[in-house]
mmCIF file of C-alpha atoms in Angstrom:
data_model
loop_
_atom_site.group_PDB
_atom_site.id
_atom_site.type_symbol
_atom_site.label_atom_id
_atom_site.label_comp_id
_atom_site.label_asym_id
_atom_site.label_seq_id
_atom_site.Cartn_x
_atom_site.Cartn_y
_atom_site.Cartn_z
ATOM 1 C CA MET A 1 0.040 -0.158 -0.198
ATOM 2 C CA GLU A 2 2.570 2.445 1.328
ATOM 3 C CA ASP A 3 5.960 2.347 0.034
ATOM 4 C CA ASP A 4 9.899 2.511 1.705
ATOM 5 C CA ARG A 5 9.660 6.161 2.937
ATOM 6 C CA ASP A 6 6.366 5.650 4.569
ATOM 7 C CA ARG A 7 7.404 2.999 6.758
ATOM 8 C CA GLY A 8 8.082 3.280 10.379
ATOM 9 C CA LEU A 9 5.302 4.252 12.507
ATOM 10 C CA LEU A 10 3.586 2.407 10.637
ATOM 11 C CA TYR A 11 5.921 -1.050 12.279
ATOM 12 C CA ASP A 12 8.018 -2.194 14.847
ATOM 13 C CA SER A 13 11.033 -1.515 15.783
ATOM 14 C CA ASP A 14 13.931 -2.420 14.607
ATOM 15 C CA PRO A 15 15.916 -4.560 17.138
ATOM 16 C CA SER A 16 19.590 -4.450 15.845
ATOM 17 C CA SER A 17 19.631 -0.181 15.723
ATOM 18 C CA PRO A 18 22.718 0.483 18.501
ATOM 19 C CA SER A 19 21.836 2.307 20.972
ATOM 20 C CA LEU A 20 23.236 5.868 21.091
ATOM 21 C CA SER A 21 26.389 7.030 23.194
ATOM 22 C CA PRO A 22 25.760 9.342 25.988
ATOM 23 C CA PRO A 23 24.938 12.804 24.124
ATOM 24 C CA ARG A 24 28.145 16.048 24.342
ATOM 25 C CA PRO A 25 27.934 18.953 26.131
ATOM 26 C CA PHE A 26 25.923 20.704 23.195
ATOM 27 C CA ALA A 27 24.923 24.406 23.484
ATOM 28 C CA LEU A 28 22.739 25.856 20.293
ATOM 29 C CA THR A 29 21.689 30.032 21.497
ATOM 30 C CA PHE A 30 18.736 29.553 18.917
ATOM 31 C CA PHE A 31 16.163 27.045 18.209
ATOM 32 C CA ASP A 32 16.926 25.020 15.285
ATOM 33 C CA ARG A 33 13.620 23.866 13.060
ATOM 34 C CA GLU A 34 15.025 21.785 11.005
ATOM 35 C CA ARG A 35 16.962 19.567 12.931
ATOM 36 C CA HIS A 36 13.585 18.679 14.930
ATOM 37 C CA VAL A 37 12.254 18.209 12.092
ATOM 38 C CA LYS A 38 14.353 15.483 10.105
ATOM 39 C CA PHE A 39 14.128 14.093 13.917
ATOM 40 C CA LEU A 40 10.935 13.317 13.778
ATOM 41 C CA GLU A 41 10.642 12.213 10.606
ATOM 42 C CA MET A 42 13.660 9.312 11.587
ATOM 43 C CA MET A 43 11.564 8.615 14.406
ATOM 44 C CA TYR A 44 8.319 8.214 11.744
ATOM 45 C CA HIS A 45 10.349 5.792 9.304
ATOM 46 C CA MET A 46 12.007 4.059 12.193
ATOM 47 C CA LEU A 47 11.912 3.696 15.969
ATOM 48 C CA PRO A 48 14.879 3.052 17.514
ATOM 49 C CA ARG A 49 15.645 0.433 19.763
ATOM 50 C CA PRO A 50 15.563 1.025 23.229
ATOM 51 C CA TYR A 51 11.329 2.696 22.664
ATOM 52 C CA GLN A 52 10.817 -1.447 22.524
ATOM 53 C CA SER A 53 9.777 -1.926 25.620
ATOM 54 C CA GLN A 54 6.951 0.681 24.647
ATOM 55 C CA GLU A 55 5.637 -1.236 21.762
ATOM 56 C CA ILE A 56 1.952 -0.839 23.677
ATOM 57 C CA ASN A 57 2.236 2.200 23.043
ATOM 58 C CA HIS A 58 2.546 2.405 20.044
ATOM 59 C CA LEU A 59 -0.516 4.996 18.924
ATOM 60 C CA THR A 60 0.944 7.546 21.448
ATOM 61 C CA LEU A 61 4.200 7.579 20.242
ATOM 62 C CA ALA A 62 2.436 7.927 16.736
ATOM 63 C CA TYR A 63 0.789 10.590 18.176
ATOM 64 C CA PHE A 64 3.692 12.821 19.478
ATOM 65 C CA VAL A 65 5.795 12.211 15.987
ATOM 66 C CA ILE A 66 2.711 13.519 13.637
ATOM 67 C CA SER A 67 1.388 15.974 16.210
ATOM 68 C CA GLY A 68 5.431 17.307 16.606
ATOM 69 C CA LEU A 69 5.824 17.733 12.815
ATOM 70 C CA ASP A 70 2.381 18.897 12.719
ATOM 71 C CA ILE A 71 3.325 22.065 15.099
ATOM 72 C CA LEU A 72 7.189 22.587 13.331
ATOM 73 C CA ASP A 73 4.639 22.715 9.990
ATOM 74 C CA ALA A 74 6.275 19.546 8.209
ATOM 75 C CA LEU A 75 2.825 17.664 7.249
ATOM 76 C CA ASP A 76 4.738 17.290 3.677
ATOM 77 C CA ARG A 77 7.538 14.451 4.970
ATOM 78 C CA VAL A 78 4.464 11.777 5.394
ATOM 79 C CA HIS A 79 2.683 9.887 4.109
ATOM 80 C CA LYS A 80 -1.307 11.345 5.751
ATOM 81 C CA ASP A 81 -3.397 8.209 4.372
ATOM 82 C CA ALA A 82 -1.056 5.808 4.636
ATOM 83 C CA VAL A 83 -0.667 7.856 8.148
ATOM 84 C CA ALA A 84 -4.833 7.067 8.674
ATOM 85 C CA ASP A 85 -5.353 3.782 7.221
ATOM 86 C CA TRP A 86 -2.957 2.358 9.377
ATOM 87 C CA VAL A 87 -4.803 4.078 12.368
ATOM 88 C CA LEU A 88 -7.901 2.702 11.716
ATOM 89 C CA SER A 89 -6.623 -1.128 11.467
ATOM 90 C CA PHE A 90 -6.209 -0.258 15.777
ATOM 91 C CA GLN A 91 -9.942 0.239 15.804
ATOM 92 C CA ALA A 92 -12.193 -2.425 18.017
ATOM 93 C CA HIS A 93 -15.542 -2.819 16.555
ATOM 94 C CA PRO A 94 -18.432 -5.053 18.367
ATOM 95 C CA ARG A 95 -20.026 -7.744 16.850
ATOM 96 C CA SER A 96 -22.957 -6.266 16.709
ATOM 97 C CA LYS A 97 -25.157 -3.754 19.181
ATOM 98 C CA ALA A 98 -25.544 -5.996 21.492
ATOM 99 C CA ASP A 99 -22.116 -6.258 21.989
ATOM 100 C CA LEU A 100 -22.541 -2.664 23.337
ATOM 101 C CA ASP A 101 -23.967 -3.407 26.808
ATOM 102 C CA ASN A 102 -21.480 -6.479 27.488
ATOM 103 C CA GLY A 103 -19.267 -3.532 29.245
ATOM 104 C CA GLN A 104 -15.922 -3.700 26.909
ATOM 105 C CA PHE A 105 -15.417 -0.115 25.093
ATOM 106 C CA TYR A 106 -14.672 -0.285 21.757
ATOM 107 C CA GLY A 107 -12.365 1.981 20.747
ATOM 108 C CA PHE A 108 -8.765 2.111 20.055
ATOM 109 C CA HIS A 109 -6.140 -0.648 20.951
ATOM 110 C CA GLY A 110 -2.773 1.231 21.620
ATOM 111 C CA SER A 111 -0.456 -1.008 19.665
ATOM 112 C CA ARG A 112 -0.797 -4.014 17.663
ATOM 113 C CA SER A 113 0.476 -7.045 20.041
ATOM 114 C CA SER A 114 -3.108 -5.394 22.632
ATOM 115 C CA GLN A 115 -5.838 -6.564 19.500
ATOM 116 C CA PHE A 116 -3.623 -10.218 19.732
ATOM 117 C CA PRO A 117 -6.420 -12.394 21.597
ATOM 118 C CA SER A 118 -5.129 -13.074 25.472
ATOM 119 C CA LYS A 119 -6.176 -15.665 27.813
ATOM 120 C CA ASP A 120 -7.176 -15.072 31.459
ATOM 121 C CA ASN A 121 -8.027 -17.001 33.646
ATOM 122 C CA ALA A 122 -9.704 -19.463 30.890
ATOM 123 C CA ILE A 123 -11.599 -16.240 29.804
ATOM 124 C CA PHE A 124 -10.745 -14.772 25.941
ATOM 125 C CA THR A 125 -10.555 -10.436 26.164
ATOM 126 C CA PRO A 126 -9.665 -9.835 23.128
ATOM 127 C CA ASN A 127 -10.183 -6.245 23.401
ATOM 128 C CA GLY A 128 -8.271 -3.958 24.924
ATOM 129 C CA SER A 129 -9.031 -0.492 23.877
ATOM 130 C CA HIS A 130 -7.475 2.047 25.203
ATOM 131 C CA LEU A 131 -9.215 5.615 26.449
ATOM 132 C CA ALA A 132 -5.188 7.286 26.332
ATOM 133 C CA SER A 133 -4.544 5.220 22.751
ATOM 134 C CA THR A 134 -8.290 6.627 21.112
ATOM 135 C CA TYR A 135 -7.594 10.193 22.676
ATOM 136 C CA SER A 136 -4.109 9.329 19.969
ATOM 137 C CA ALA A 137 -5.707 8.192 17.788
ATOM 138 C CA LEU A 138 -8.626 10.271 16.803
ATOM 139 C CA ALA A 139 -5.865 13.106 17.319
ATOM 140 C CA ILE A 140 -3.844 11.729 14.650
ATOM 141 C CA LEU A 141 -6.598 11.252 12.490
ATOM 142 C CA LYS A 142 -7.906 15.292 13.002
ATOM 143 C CA ILE A 143 -3.886 15.699 12.659
ATOM 144 C CA VAL A 144 -4.009 14.381 8.982
ATOM 145 C CA GLY A 145 -7.189 15.568 7.803
ATOM 146 C CA TYR A 146 -9.103 12.463 7.877
ATOM 147 C CA ASN A 147 -13.408 12.796 8.414
ATOM 148 C CA LEU A 148 -13.882 12.231 11.981
ATOM 149 C CA SER A 149 -18.032 11.762 10.290
ATOM 150 C CA ASN A 150 -16.737 8.244 8.645
ATOM 151 C CA ILE A 151 -15.916 6.818 12.196
ATOM 152 C CA ASP A 152 -18.300 4.360 14.124
ATOM 153 C CA SER A 153 -18.900 7.094 16.867
ATOM 154 C CA GLU A 154 -22.080 5.643 18.451
ATOM 155 C CA SER A 155 -20.800 2.448 19.541
ATOM 156 C CA MET A 156 -16.973 4.488 20.663
ATOM 157 C CA LEU A 157 -18.998 7.074 23.269
ATOM 158 C CA THR A 158 -21.743 4.397 24.159
ATOM 159 C CA SER A 159 -19.260 1.771 25.120
ATOM 160 C CA MET A 160 -17.302 4.785 26.383
ATOM 161 C CA ARG A 161 -19.705 5.517 29.186
ATOM 162 C CA ASN A 162 -19.713 2.176 30.428
ATOM 163 C CA LEU A 163 -15.976 3.084 32.232
ATOM 164 C CA GLN A 164 -17.126 6.462 33.926
ATOM 165 C CA GLN A 165 -17.631 4.997 37.649
ATOM 166 C CA SER A 166 -20.521 6.283 40.241
ATOM 167 C CA ASP A 167 -17.527 9.566 41.454
ATOM 168 C CA GLY A 168 -17.186 10.965 37.774
ATOM 169 C CA SER A 169 -13.335 8.900 36.834
ATOM 170 C CA PHE A 170 -13.571 7.176 33.944
ATOM 171 C CA MET A 171 -10.718 4.210 33.701
ATOM 172 C CA PRO A 172 -8.856 3.831 30.567
ATOM 173 C CA ILE A 173 -9.993 -0.215 29.768
ATOM 174 C CA HIS A 174 -12.892 -2.504 31.005
ATOM 175 C CA ILE A 175 -10.791 -4.750 32.629
ATOM 176 C CA GLY A 176 -10.232 -1.583 34.927
ATOM 177 C CA ALA A 177 -7.056 0.308 35.669
ATOM 178 C CA GLU A 178 -6.106 3.695 37.734
ATOM 179 C CA ARG A 179 -9.133 6.206 37.523
ATOM 180 C CA ASP A 180 -8.011 9.894 37.146
ATOM 181 C CA LEU A 181 -7.849 13.288 35.409
ATOM 182 C CA ARG A 182 -5.456 11.556 32.736
ATOM 183 C CA PHE A 183 -8.362 9.537 31.602
ATOM 184 C CA LEU A 184 -11.289 12.169 32.683
ATOM 185 C CA TYR A 185 -9.209 14.074 29.775
ATOM 186 C CA CYS A 186 -9.386 11.604 27.223
ATOM 187 C CA ALA A 187 -12.794 11.536 27.336
ATOM 188 C CA ALA A 188 -13.488 15.113 27.452
ATOM 189 C CA ALA A 189 -11.375 15.046 24.259
ATOM 190 C CA ILE A 190 -13.142 12.568 22.474
ATOM 191 C CA CYS A 191 -16.429 13.627 23.241
ATOM 192 C CA PHE A 192 -15.060 16.876 22.242
ATOM 193 C CA MET A 193 -13.284 15.998 18.396
ATOM 194 C CA LEU A 194 -16.511 13.180 17.718
ATOM 195 C CA ASN A 195 -18.351 16.758 18.721
ATOM 196 C CA ASN A 196 -21.030 14.021 20.788
ATOM 197 C CA TRP A 197 -21.312 14.392 24.492
ATOM 198 C CA ASN A 198 -23.635 11.167 24.971
ATOM 199 C CA GLY A 199 -20.357 9.461 25.900
ATOM 200 C CA MET A 200 -19.871 10.900 29.003
ATOM 201 C CA ASP A 201 -21.944 12.553 32.444
ATOM 202 C CA ARG A 202 -20.245 16.235 31.751
ATOM 203 C CA GLU A 203 -22.161 16.653 35.556
ATOM 204 C CA LYS A 204 -20.513 13.924 37.713
ATOM 205 C CA ALA A 205 -16.698 14.656 35.189
ATOM 206 C CA LYS A 206 -16.604 18.071 37.004
ATOM 207 C CA GLU A 207 -17.109 17.434 40.153
ATOM 208 C CA TYR A 208 -14.308 15.021 39.899
ATOM 209 C CA ILE A 209 -12.225 17.523 39.042
ATOM 210 C CA LEU A 210 -13.129 20.153 41.566
ATOM 211 C CA ASN A 211 -12.526 16.571 43.732
ATOM 212 C CA CYS A 212 -9.361 16.871 42.789
ATOM 213 C CA GLN A 213 -8.370 20.581 43.850
ATOM 214 C CA SER A 214 -5.978 20.607 46.817
ATOM 215 C CA TYR A 215 -5.728 23.023 49.431
ATOM 216 C CA ASP A 216 -2.834 24.587 48.061
ATOM 217 C CA GLY A 217 -5.140 25.766 45.312
ATOM 218 C CA GLY A 218 -2.957 22.416 42.398
ATOM 219 C CA PHE A 219 -5.176 19.341 41.096
ATOM 220 C CA GLY A 220 -3.636 15.887 42.133
ATOM 221 C CA LEU A 221 -4.628 13.237 39.794
ATOM 222 C CA SER A 222 -7.197 11.938 42.267
ATOM 223 C CA PRO A 223 -9.023 13.446 44.931
ATOM 224 C CA GLY A 224 -6.117 14.142 48.256
ATOM 225 C CA SER A 225 -3.492 13.473 45.838
ATOM 226 C CA GLU A 226 -0.419 15.763 45.860
ATOM 227 C CA SER A 227 -0.487 18.681 43.719
ATOM 228 C CA HIS A 228 0.537 18.121 39.847
ATOM 229 C CA GLY A 229 1.175 19.870 36.626
ATOM 230 C CA GLY A 230 0.387 17.843 34.340
ATOM 231 C CA ALA A 231 -3.215 16.728 36.728
ATOM 232 C CA ALA A 232 -3.659 20.420 36.200
ATOM 233 C CA TYR A 233 -4.036 20.617 32.860
ATOM 234 C CA CYS A 234 -5.361 17.383 32.538
ATOM 235 C CA ALA A 235 -8.330 19.418 35.292
ATOM 236 C CA ILE A 236 -8.303 22.929 33.371
ATOM 237 C CA ALA A 237 -8.282 21.921 29.684
ATOM 238 C CA SER A 238 -11.010 19.321 30.991
ATOM 239 C CA LEU A 239 -13.412 21.853 32.516
ATOM 240 C CA ARG A 240 -12.530 23.782 29.077
ATOM 241 C CA LEU A 241 -13.551 21.366 26.934
ATOM 242 C CA MET A 242 -16.985 20.574 28.834
ATOM 243 C CA GLY A 243 -18.128 24.050 28.276
ATOM 244 C CA PHE A 244 -17.341 25.482 32.158
ATOM 245 C CA ILE A 245 -14.542 27.507 31.689
ATOM 246 C CA GLY A 246 -14.333 30.436 28.832
ATOM 247 C CA ASP A 247 -11.898 32.825 27.456
ATOM 248 C CA ASP A 248 -12.993 35.443 30.335
ATOM 249 C CA CYS A 249 -12.143 32.808 33.091
ATOM 250 C CA LEU A 250 -8.435 35.203 35.077
ATOM 251 C CA SER A 251 -11.128 38.303 35.214
ATOM 252 C CA ASN A 252 -13.983 36.696 36.589
ATOM 253 C CA ALA A 253 -11.251 34.656 38.606
ATOM 254 C CA SER A 254 -12.494 36.038 42.193
ATOM 255 C CA ALA A 255 -16.223 35.458 41.291
ATOM 256 C CA PRO A 256 -19.022 33.241 43.028
ATOM 257 C CA SER A 257 -19.415 31.092 40.476
ATOM 258 C CA SER A 258 -16.153 30.251 39.354
ATOM 259 C CA LYS A 259 -16.400 26.530 41.446
ATOM 260 C CA ALA A 260 -12.962 25.885 40.576
ATOM 261 C CA ASN A 261 -10.509 28.044 42.785
ATOM 262 C CA ILE A 262 -8.817 30.009 40.447
ATOM 263 C CA ARG A 263 -6.426 32.445 41.966
ATOM 264 C CA SER A 264 -4.967 29.967 44.010
ATOM 265 C CA LEU A 265 -4.814 27.797 41.331
ATOM 266 C CA LEU A 266 -2.725 30.558 39.660
ATOM 267 C CA ASP A 267 -0.376 30.943 42.308
ATOM 268 C CA TRP A 268 0.218 27.607 42.437
ATOM 269 C CA SER A 269 1.192 27.290 39.798
ATOM 270 C CA LEU A 270 3.455 30.917 38.871
ATOM 271 C CA GLN A 271 6.346 28.629 41.731
ATOM 272 C CA ARG A 272 6.510 26.696 39.613
ATOM 273 C CA GLN A 273 8.706 28.343 37.963
ATOM 274 C CA PHE A 274 12.873 27.455 39.287
ATOM 275 C CA ALA A 275 15.339 29.459 39.393
ATOM 276 C CA ASP A 276 16.867 28.565 36.509
ATOM 277 C CA GLY A 277 13.573 29.050 34.382
ATOM 278 C CA GLY A 278 12.347 25.930 34.038
ATOM 279 C CA ILE A 279 8.892 25.259 35.750
ATOM 280 C CA GLN A 280 8.755 22.070 37.485
ATOM 281 C CA GLY A 281 6.257 19.578 38.294
ATOM 282 C CA ARG A 282 5.843 19.740 42.027
ATOM 283 C CA PRO A 283 7.429 21.265 44.786
ATOM 284 C CA ASN A 284 10.885 20.313 45.473
ATOM 285 C CA LYS A 285 11.265 18.588 41.935
ATOM 286 C CA PRO A 286 14.040 20.335 39.093
ATOM 287 C CA SER A 287 12.198 21.385 35.793
ATOM 288 C CA ASP A 288 11.671 19.765 33.061
ATOM 289 C CA THR A 289 10.890 20.257 29.678
ATOM 290 C CA CYS A 290 7.588 19.068 29.834
ATOM 291 C CA TYR A 291 6.158 20.403 32.966
ATOM 292 C CA ALA A 292 6.823 23.989 30.270
ATOM 293 C CA PHE A 293 3.545 22.496 28.331
ATOM 294 C CA TRP A 294 1.879 21.660 31.325
ATOM 295 C CA ILE A 295 2.226 24.529 33.252
ATOM 296 C CA GLY A 296 2.684 26.869 30.195
ATOM 297 C CA ALA A 297 -0.843 25.460 28.562
ATOM 298 C CA THR A 298 -2.593 25.545 31.954
ATOM 299 C CA MET A 299 -1.828 28.604 32.207
ATOM 300 C CA GLY A 300 -2.825 29.873 28.279
ATOM 301 C CA ILE A 301 -6.094 28.250 28.592
ATOM 302 C CA LEU A 302 -7.419 30.560 32.006
ATOM 303 C CA GLY A 303 -5.246 34.253 29.779
ATOM 304 C CA ALA A 304 -2.549 33.948 31.806
ATOM 305 C CA ASN A 305 0.814 33.500 30.822
ATOM 306 C CA LYS A 306 2.341 36.737 30.386
ATOM 307 C CA PHE A 307 3.414 35.994 34.654
ATOM 308 C CA ILE A 308 5.560 33.547 33.133
ATOM 309 C CA ASP A 309 9.010 34.562 32.915
ATOM 310 C CA GLU A 310 8.511 33.628 28.553
ATOM 311 C CA ILE A 311 12.383 34.510 28.283
ATOM 312 C CA ALA A 312 14.121 32.776 31.175
ATOM 313 C CA LEU A 313 11.902 29.740 30.231
ATOM 314 C CA ARG A 314 13.319 29.783 26.509
ATOM 315 C CA SER A 315 16.534 29.554 28.019
ATOM 316 C CA PHE A 316 16.305 26.993 29.602
ATOM 317 C CA LEU A 317 14.145 24.702 27.210
ATOM 318 C CA LEU A 318 17.621 26.008 24.401
ATOM 319 C CA THR A 319 20.175 24.497 26.896
ATOM 320 C CA CYS A 320 17.572 20.498 26.804
ATOM 321 C CA GLN A 321 17.707 20.661 23.263
ATOM 322 C CA SER A 322 19.937 18.054 21.225
ATOM 323 C CA GLU A 323 22.364 17.817 18.568
ATOM 324 C CA TYR A 324 20.169 15.180 17.308
ATOM 325 C CA GLY A 325 17.402 17.223 17.244
ATOM 326 C CA GLY A 326 15.041 16.644 19.423
ATOM 327 C CA PHE A 327 14.615 17.912 23.373
ATOM 328 C CA ALA A 328 15.688 15.457 26.486
ATOM 329 C CA LYS A 329 13.883 16.170 29.618
ATOM 330 C CA SER A 330 17.158 18.021 30.955
ATOM 331 C CA PRO A 331 20.129 19.757 29.463
ATOM 332 C CA GLY A 332 23.201 17.699 29.321
ATOM 333 C CA VAL A 333 20.862 13.931 28.637
ATOM 334 C CA LEU A 334 19.449 12.130 25.454
ATOM 335 C CA PRO A 335 16.020 13.535 23.854
ATOM 336 C CA ASP A 336 13.512 11.638 23.837
ATOM 337 C CA LEU A 337 9.894 12.000 22.281
ATOM 338 C CA TYR A 338 7.664 12.438 24.466
ATOM 339 C CA HIS A 339 9.496 15.395 25.845
ATOM 340 C CA SER A 340 10.387 16.030 22.026
ATOM 341 C CA TYR A 341 7.471 16.597 22.073
ATOM 342 C CA TYR A 342 5.975 18.639 24.228
ATOM 343 C CA GLY A 343 9.501 20.800 24.152
ATOM 344 C CA LEU A 344 8.010 21.817 20.591
ATOM 345 C CA ALA A 345 4.732 22.020 22.197
ATOM 346 C CA ALA A 346 6.357 25.109 24.747
ATOM 347 C CA PHE A 347 8.280 26.471 21.914
ATOM 348 C CA SER A 348 4.500 27.496 19.794
ATOM 349 C CA ILE A 349 3.109 28.232 22.827
ATOM 350 C CA LEU A 350 6.072 31.036 23.572
ATOM 351 C CA GLY A 351 5.109 32.322 20.073
ATOM 352 C CA GLU A 352 8.449 31.051 18.574
ATOM 353 C CA ALA A 353 8.509 32.033 14.619
ATOM 354 C CA GLY A 354 7.974 29.051 12.058
ATOM 355 C CA LEU A 355 6.308 27.610 14.150
ATOM 356 C CA LYS A 356 2.154 26.926 14.273
ATOM 357 C CA PRO A 357 0.120 27.830 16.932
ATOM 358 C CA LEU A 358 -2.421 25.617 19.227
ATOM 359 C CA CYS A 359 -5.144 24.499 20.269
ATOM 360 C CA LEU A 360 -4.052 24.371 24.262
ATOM 361 C CA GLU A 361 -7.377 22.732 25.665
ATOM 362 C CA LEU A 362 -7.051 19.697 22.890
ATOM 363 C CA GLY A 363 -3.217 19.123 21.896
ATOM 364 C CA VAL A 364 -2.947 20.211 18.903
ATOM 365 C CA THR A 365 -2.943 21.987 16.509
ATOM 366 C CA GLU A 366 -5.804 25.094 15.672
ATOM 367 C CA ALA A 367 -5.626 24.078 12.455
ATOM 368 C CA ALA A 368 -5.801 20.873 13.146
ATOM 369 C CA ALA A 369 -8.685 21.876 15.804
ATOM 370 C CA THR A 370 -10.960 23.741 13.208
ATOM 371 C CA GLY A 371 -10.365 20.920 10.715
ATOM 372 C CA LEU A 372 -8.514 23.802 8.576
#
């Protein structure tokens, strides 16, 4: 179907690819767009051996690559139709409408191996579709211009309600797992992209989110847990996607109608910028590239990015830029797909020339979000 240049993320990692040597000291005082394009293009064609242990998250890795290239305005480096066909091959389909009552979720599998039938206590459970994989799949399809009206959204959303719990949270897969804000966000984003909210009870979801706000103003992944930058993003982005907060959130932060304590969240978020200019995810942790997005996007949704020291943050991110292309978690270590994607997303938030602007709450470019 596709020629050799369209292989890579569509196939397994190369088991014989050599490991990269430890990084040498590297400093670049400007954002090197072409270097990052080449890094992601390499990952599109063939994932290196260290990613074999992440095979179960193949679709999520693909999202980092495809969305990253879109931010870089370099989608011409991929075969969009081939990418769409590959993503669609991971969708789980019910055999009949009666299956929609069997408690399973008919979304997208995360990888080819999760589609293989497995035995658990002598019961076959071949459906391993997952909320995070489904979010990644739909995001990729939007990015490459696939018409989501062609998706069997009724089966997907009807079965997704099986994953919502009585407290409003979501578990990611029908066989059970953690229940926290990450998967509630995935559910909200799925409904938003499909323009259909039949897959969740938004009021219950909102109450769960509000119960996750901590005494210090931040949000934990679940009620009573430690405040965390990623959880803050999932909370605020979900509320925005579900229509509970709008563009004027910052100006109305102290209004009685505001259910989340926005002022307290802003105070907690602003304390996350570290002395080195970077942003930490929690108190007493070092700066980390990815939190430039998680905290930066949260602040952006709230209309409060002007309070971030953008010059200092940009300087920190440049120290994490790799000579191989991509971004590392922190200076002096090797780049990886996760931190590379969120490093690019952070530079987009900072308004870097040549990068597409992001739809912050959806995690894709504005062009992909609106279908332009």
